[in-house]
Structure formats: C-alpha cells, structure tokens
Amino acid sequence: MSKGIVTCEVEIEVPFFDVDMMEIVWHGHYIKYFEVARCALLDKIGYNYMQMRASGYTWPVIDLR
C-alpha cells in the first residue's frame, strides 16, 4: 500500500494592510501565506519546527517560482 500525497487546506483572512488600493494582495506577502500553510501541513503530519531543528535538517524556502 503506497501512501498518498498529504494535503492541507487553510483559510486565511487577508488583513487590510496586505492589499493595495484595488484590494489585490501584494505579491511580496505571498510567502507569509505559504508559511502559514506549511506550518498547518507540518501540524497535520505531527511534525514541527522543533523536531526539524533537532533532526539537524531544515527546509528553507529557496525559490518561489
């Protein structure tokens, strides 16, 4: 039996100060939302940053393309 891809869905209320006058989120804020989703996914699989640090491995975001 193979394990499927773990997915996670997060609802985020975008704060007023993250949008421009056209009410569009500025692209520079995307990484904050990605990080919220990544933390939720790690929580879902029972893994957290303290465990990551203790393991000696980190998962830095190095490219957003």
PDB file of N, CA and C in Angstrom, residues 39-52:
ATOM      1  N   CYS A  39       3.150  25.391   7.915  1.00  0.00           N
ATOM      2  CA  CYS A  39       3.029  25.053   9.337  1.00  0.00           C
ATOM      3  C   CYS A  39       1.802  24.180   9.589  1.00  0.00           C
ATOM      4  N   ALA A  40       0.693  24.494   8.921  1.00  0.00           N
ATOM      5  CA  ALA A  40      -0.524  23.690   9.070  1.00  0.00           C
ATOM      6  C   ALA A  40      -0.295  22.271   8.550  1.00  0.00           C
ATOM      7  N   LEU A  41       0.415  22.147   7.435  1.00  0.00           N
ATOM      8  CA  LEU A  41       0.709  20.825   6.883  1.00  0.00           C
ATOM      9  C   LEU A  41       1.610  20.033   7.828  1.00  0.00           C
ATOM     10  N   LEU A  42       2.625  20.682   8.370  1.00  0.00           N
ATOM     11  CA  LEU A  42       3.503  20.002   9.323  1.00  0.00           C
ATOM     12  C   LEU A  42       2.720  19.557  10.555  1.00  0.00           C
ATOM     13  N   ASP A  43       1.824  20.412  11.051  1.00  0.00           N
ATOM     14  CA  ASP A  43       0.979  20.028  12.188  1.00  0.00           C
ATOM     15  C   ASP A  43       0.139  18.802  11.849  1.00  0.00           C
ATOM     16  N   LYS A  44      -0.370  18.769  10.635  1.00  0.00           N
ATOM     17  CA  LYS A  44      -1.230  17.656  10.211  1.00  0.00           C
ATOM     18  C   LYS A  44      -0.483  16.327  10.237  1.00  0.00           C
ATOM     19  N   ILE A  45       0.802  16.342   9.904  1.00  0.00           N
ATOM     20  CA  ILE A  45       1.575  15.095   9.900  1.00  0.00           C
ATOM     21  C   ILE A  45       2.306  14.857  11.222  1.00  0.00           C
ATOM     22  N   GLY A  46       2.051  15.743  12.202  1.00  0.00           N
ATOM     23  CA  GLY A  46       2.646  15.551  13.522  1.00  0.00           C
ATOM     24  C   GLY A  46       4.121  15.896  13.590  1.00  0.00           C
ATOM     25  N   TYR A  47       4.531  16.866  12.812  1.00  0.00           N
ATOM     26  CA  TYR A  47       5.937  17.280  12.769  1.00  0.00           C
ATOM     27  C   TYR A  47       5.969  18.785  12.960  1.00  0.00           C
ATOM     28  N   ASN A  48       6.972  19.283  13.670  1.00  0.00           N
ATOM     29  CA  ASN A  48       7.041  20.723  13.885  1.00  0.00           C
ATOM     30  C   ASN A  48       8.478  21.222  13.747  1.00  0.00           C
ATOM     31  N   TYR A  49       8.643  22.524  13.869  1.00  0.00           N
ATOM     32  CA  TYR A  49       9.961  23.115  13.670  1.00  0.00           C
ATOM     33  C   TYR A  49      10.970  22.682  14.729  1.00  0.00           C
ATOM     34  N   MET A  50      10.519  22.435  15.942  1.00  0.00           N
ATOM     35  CA  MET A  50      11.443  21.977  16.985  1.00  0.00           C
ATOM     36  C   MET A  50      12.003  20.598  16.624  1.00  0.00           C
ATOM     37  N   GLN A  51      11.153  19.724  16.117  1.00  0.00           N
ATOM     38  CA  GLN A  51      11.613  18.401  15.690  1.00  0.00           C
ATOM     39  C   GLN A  51      12.542  18.522  14.485  1.00  0.00           C
ATOM     40  N   MET A  52      12.209  19.432  13.581  1.00  0.00           N
ATOM     41  CA  MET A  52      13.049  19.649  12.406  1.00  0.00           C
ATOM     42  C   MET A  52      14.441  20.106  12.831  1.00  0.00           C
TER      43      MET A  52
END
